[in-house]
Coordinates of C-alpha atoms in Angstrom, one line a residue:
Chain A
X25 CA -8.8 15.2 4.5
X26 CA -10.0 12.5 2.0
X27 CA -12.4 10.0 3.1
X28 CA -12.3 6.5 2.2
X29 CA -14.2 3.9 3.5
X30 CA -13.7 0.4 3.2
X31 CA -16.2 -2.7 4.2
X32 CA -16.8 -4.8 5.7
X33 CA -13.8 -4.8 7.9
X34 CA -13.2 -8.7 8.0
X35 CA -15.0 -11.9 6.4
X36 CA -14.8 -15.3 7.0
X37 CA -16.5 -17.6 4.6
X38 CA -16.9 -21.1 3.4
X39 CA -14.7 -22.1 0.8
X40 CA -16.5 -22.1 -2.9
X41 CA -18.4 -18.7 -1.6
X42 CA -18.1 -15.6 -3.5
X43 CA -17.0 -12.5 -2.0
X44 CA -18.0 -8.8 -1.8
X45 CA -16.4 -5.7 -0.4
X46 CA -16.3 -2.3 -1.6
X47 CA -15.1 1.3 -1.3
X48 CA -17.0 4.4 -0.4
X49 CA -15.4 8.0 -0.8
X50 CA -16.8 11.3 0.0
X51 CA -15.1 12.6 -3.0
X52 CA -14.7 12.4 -6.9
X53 CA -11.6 10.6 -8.2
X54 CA -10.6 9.5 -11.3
X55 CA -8.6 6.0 -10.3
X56 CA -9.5 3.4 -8.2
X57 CA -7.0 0.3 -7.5
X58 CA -7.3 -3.2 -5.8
X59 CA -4.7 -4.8 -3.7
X60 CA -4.2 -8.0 -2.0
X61 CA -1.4 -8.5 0.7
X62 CA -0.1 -10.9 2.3
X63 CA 1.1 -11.3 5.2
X64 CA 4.5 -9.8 5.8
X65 CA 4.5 -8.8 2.2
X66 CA 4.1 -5.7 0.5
X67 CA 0.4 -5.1 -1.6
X68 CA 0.1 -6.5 -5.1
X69 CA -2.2 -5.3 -7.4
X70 CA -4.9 -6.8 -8.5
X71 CA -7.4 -4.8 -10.7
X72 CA -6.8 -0.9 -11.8
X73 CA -10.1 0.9 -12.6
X74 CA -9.6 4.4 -14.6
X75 CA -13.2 5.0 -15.9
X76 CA -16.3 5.4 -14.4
X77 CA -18.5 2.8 -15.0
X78 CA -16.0 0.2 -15.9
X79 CA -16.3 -3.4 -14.9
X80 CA -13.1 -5.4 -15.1
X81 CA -12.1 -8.9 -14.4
X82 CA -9.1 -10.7 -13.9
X83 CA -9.8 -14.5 -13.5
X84 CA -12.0 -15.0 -10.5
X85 CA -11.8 -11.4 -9.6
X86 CA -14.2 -8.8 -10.9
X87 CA -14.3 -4.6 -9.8
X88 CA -16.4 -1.8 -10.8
X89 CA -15.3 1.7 -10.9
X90 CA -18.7 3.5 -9.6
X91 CA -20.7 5.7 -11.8
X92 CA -20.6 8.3 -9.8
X93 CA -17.1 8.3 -9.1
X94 CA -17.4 7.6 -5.6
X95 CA -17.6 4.0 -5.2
X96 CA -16.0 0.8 -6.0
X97 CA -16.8 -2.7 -5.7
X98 CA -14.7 -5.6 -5.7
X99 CA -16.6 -9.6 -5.7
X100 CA -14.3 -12.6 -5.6
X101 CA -16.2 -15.6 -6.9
X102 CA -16.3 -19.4 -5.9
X103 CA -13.2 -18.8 -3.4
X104 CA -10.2 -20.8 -2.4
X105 CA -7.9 -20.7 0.2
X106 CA -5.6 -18.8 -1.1
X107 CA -8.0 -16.0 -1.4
X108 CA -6.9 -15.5 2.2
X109 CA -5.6 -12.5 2.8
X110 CA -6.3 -8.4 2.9
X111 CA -7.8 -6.6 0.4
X112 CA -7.3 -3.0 -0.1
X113 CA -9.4 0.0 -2.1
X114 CA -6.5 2.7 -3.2
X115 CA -7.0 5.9 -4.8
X116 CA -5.1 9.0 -5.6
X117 CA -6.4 12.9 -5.6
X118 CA -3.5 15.5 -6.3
X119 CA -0.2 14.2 -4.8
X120 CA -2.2 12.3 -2.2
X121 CA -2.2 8.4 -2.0
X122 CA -5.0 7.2 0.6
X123 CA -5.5 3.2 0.9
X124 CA -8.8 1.5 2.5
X125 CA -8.6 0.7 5.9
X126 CA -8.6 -3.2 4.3
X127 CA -10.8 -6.0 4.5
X128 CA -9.4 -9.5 6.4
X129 CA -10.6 -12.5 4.6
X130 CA -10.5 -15.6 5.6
X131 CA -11.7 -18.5 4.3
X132 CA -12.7 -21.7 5.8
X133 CA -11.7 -25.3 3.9
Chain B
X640 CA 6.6 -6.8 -15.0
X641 CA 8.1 -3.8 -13.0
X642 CA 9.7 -5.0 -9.3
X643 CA 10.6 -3.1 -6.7
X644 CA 13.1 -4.6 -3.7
X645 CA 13.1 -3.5 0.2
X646 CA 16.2 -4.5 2.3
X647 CA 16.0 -5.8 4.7
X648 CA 13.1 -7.9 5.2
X649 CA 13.3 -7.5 8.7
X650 CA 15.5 -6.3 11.1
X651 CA 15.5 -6.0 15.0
X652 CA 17.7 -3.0 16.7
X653 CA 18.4 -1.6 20.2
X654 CA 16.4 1.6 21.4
X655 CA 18.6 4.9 20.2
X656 CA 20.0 3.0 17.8
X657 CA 19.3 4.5 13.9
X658 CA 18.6 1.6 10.9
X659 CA 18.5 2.5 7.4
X660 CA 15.8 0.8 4.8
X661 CA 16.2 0.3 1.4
X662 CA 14.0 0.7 -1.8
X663 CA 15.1 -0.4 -4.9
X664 CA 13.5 -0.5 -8.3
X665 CA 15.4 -3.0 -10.1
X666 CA 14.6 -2.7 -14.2
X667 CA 12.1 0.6 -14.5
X668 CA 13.5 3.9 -13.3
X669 CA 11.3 5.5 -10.7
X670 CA 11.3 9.5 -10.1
X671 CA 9.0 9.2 -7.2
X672 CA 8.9 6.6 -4.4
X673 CA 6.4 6.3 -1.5
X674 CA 6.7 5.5 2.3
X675 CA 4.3 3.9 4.2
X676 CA 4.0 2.3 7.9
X677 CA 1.2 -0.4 8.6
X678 CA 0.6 -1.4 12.2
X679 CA -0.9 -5.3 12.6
X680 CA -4.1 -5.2 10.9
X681 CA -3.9 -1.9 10.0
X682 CA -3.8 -0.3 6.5
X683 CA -1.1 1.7 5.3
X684 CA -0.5 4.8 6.4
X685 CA 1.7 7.0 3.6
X686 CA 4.8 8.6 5.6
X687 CA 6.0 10.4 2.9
X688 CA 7.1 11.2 -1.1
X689 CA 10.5 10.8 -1.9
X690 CA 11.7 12.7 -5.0
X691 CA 14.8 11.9 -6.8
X692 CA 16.9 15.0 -6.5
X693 CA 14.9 17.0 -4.0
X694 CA 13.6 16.4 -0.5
X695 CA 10.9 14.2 0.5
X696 CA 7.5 15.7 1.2
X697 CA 6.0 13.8 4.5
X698 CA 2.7 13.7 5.4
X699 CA 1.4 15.5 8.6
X700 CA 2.6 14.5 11.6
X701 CA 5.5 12.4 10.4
X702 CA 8.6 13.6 12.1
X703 CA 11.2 14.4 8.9
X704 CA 14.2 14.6 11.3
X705 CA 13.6 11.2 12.7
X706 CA 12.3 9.5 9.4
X707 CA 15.4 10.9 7.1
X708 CA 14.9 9.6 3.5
X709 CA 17.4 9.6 0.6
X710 CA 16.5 9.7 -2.9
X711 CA 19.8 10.0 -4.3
X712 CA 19.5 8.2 -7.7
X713 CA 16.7 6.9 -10.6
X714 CA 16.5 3.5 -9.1
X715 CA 17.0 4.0 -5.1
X716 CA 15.2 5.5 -2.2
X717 CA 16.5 4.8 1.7
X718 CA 14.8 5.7 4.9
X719 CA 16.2 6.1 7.9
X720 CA 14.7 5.6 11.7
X721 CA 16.9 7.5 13.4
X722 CA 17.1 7.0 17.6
X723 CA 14.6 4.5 17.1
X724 CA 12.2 3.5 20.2
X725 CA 9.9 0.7 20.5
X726 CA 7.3 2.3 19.2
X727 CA 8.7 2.8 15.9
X728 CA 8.0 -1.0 15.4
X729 CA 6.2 -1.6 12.6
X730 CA 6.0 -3.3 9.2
X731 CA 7.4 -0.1 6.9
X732 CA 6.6 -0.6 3.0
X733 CA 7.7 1.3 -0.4
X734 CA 6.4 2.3 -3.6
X735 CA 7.7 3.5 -6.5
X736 CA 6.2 4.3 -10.2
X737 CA 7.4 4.0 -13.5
X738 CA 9.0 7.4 -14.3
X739 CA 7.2 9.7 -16.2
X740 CA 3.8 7.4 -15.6
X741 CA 1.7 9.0 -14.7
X742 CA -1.3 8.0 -12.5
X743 CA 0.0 4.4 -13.4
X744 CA -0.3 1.8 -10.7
X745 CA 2.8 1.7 -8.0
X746 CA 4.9 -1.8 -7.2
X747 CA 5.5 -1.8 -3.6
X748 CA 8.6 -3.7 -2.1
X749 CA 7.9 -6.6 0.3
X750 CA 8.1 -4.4 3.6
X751 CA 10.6 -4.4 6.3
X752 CA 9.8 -5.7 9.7
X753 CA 11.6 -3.5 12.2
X754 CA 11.8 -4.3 15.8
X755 CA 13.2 -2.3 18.3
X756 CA 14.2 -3.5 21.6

C-alpha cells in the first residue's frame, strides 16, 4: 500500500513559536490536504495544495506542495493556544484516501 | 460552506447489541461518503466508500457484515455496528464530497463516540 509519513509525531512549544511538520510519501500524487482536529471533533480543513510547487497561506498558516510530488510541508507561525491540536497530511491516489498518522501540538502559555 | 452532520455525537451500548450512525450532508448533495475509525491518538483509518445506490466498498480487513452501511439517498449515509463488543469502541468519523467534485476537498462530520459495555 501507500506510504505516508507524517513528522514529527508530537510537539510541544512555547507560545509565540512557529511550527513545522511535514509529509513524506513514497509515491507521486497530485493533492495534498491539511487538517486540524480537535478533540472529539471531526478534521477541518485547513489548506488544499493541487500543484506542485505551490506555496499557500491562510492567515498564520503556510503549506507547500513539494516539487517533486512527494512531500509537503506545513509551518504555523508565532502560535497561540488555540493552535493546540492534531494536524493531519491527507492525500488521495485512485479511490484511495490515506491520512498522516498526525502530529499532537501543544503549546505552552 | 458545505456541512456535513453525524448523529449521534456519542453513544454508549451493551455488548451484542447493534447501533446505527448517521451521516448527513445538510445543503450540498454528496454521491460518495467516507467511513473512518480513529483510536486515541491515532489517525484515521478509512473503513470504507459508501456509494449512493450501490454497496459500499470497505477497505481490507473491515468486516462488511458487522460494519453494514446504507447509502440510501443524495444527502444520507448510516453505518451500522452490528453485535458490537468492546472493542468496537472508538471515535468513528464521516466524509462526504460535493457530488460530481471531483478531487475536491471532503467535510467530515463531528464523529461519534461509541462505547460499548
Amino acid at each position: 500500500g501507500q506510504q505516508l509519513n507524517q513528522s514529527p509525531q508530537s510537539m510541544f512549544i512555547q507560545e509565540g513559536e512557529d511550527v513545522s511538520m511535514n509529509c513524506t510519501s513514497s509515491s507521486i500524487f497530485n493533492t495534498w490536504l491539511w487538517y486540524k482536529q480537535d478533540p472529539g471533533e471531526g478534521p477541518v480543513l485547513l489548506i488544499a495544495l493541487y500543484k506542485a510547487g505551490e506555496l499557500t497561506s491562510n492567515g498564520r498558516l503556510t503549506a507547500q506542495f513539494g516539487i517533486t510530488r512527494k512531500d509537503s510541508f506545513l509551518n504555523i507561525s508565532a502560535s497561540i493556544p488555540s493552535d493546540v491540536g492534531i494536524y493531519f497530511c491527507r492525500m488521495e491516489y485512485g479511490n484511495k484516501l490515506v491520512f498522516g498518522a498526525g502530529t499532537i501540538l501543544r503549546v505552552k502559555s | 460552506g458545505a456541512v456535513v452532520s453525524q448523529h449521534p455525537s456519542w453513544v454508549i451500548c451493551k455488548s451484542g447489541t447493534s447501533v446505527k450512525i448517521e451521516c448527513r450532508s445538510l445543503d450540498f448533495q454528496a454521491t460518495t461518503m467516507f467511513w473512518y475509525r480513529q483510536f486515541p491518538k491515532q489517525s484515521l483509518m478509512l473503513m470504507a466508500t459508501s456509494n449512493e445506490g450501490s454497496k459500499a466498498t470497505y477497505e481490507q480487513g473491515v468486516e462488511k457484515d458487522k460494519f453494514l452501511i446504507n447509502h440510501a439517498s443524495l444527502t444520507l449515509s448510516t453505518l451500522t455496528v452490528t453485535s458490537a463488543h468492546p472493542e468496537d469502541s472508538s471515535f468513528y468519523i464521516c466524509s462526504a464530497r460535493l457530488q460530481g467534485a471531483g478531487n475536491s476537498p471532503l467535510h467530515f462530520g463531528n464523529g461519534t463516540r461509541l462505547t460499548v459495555t
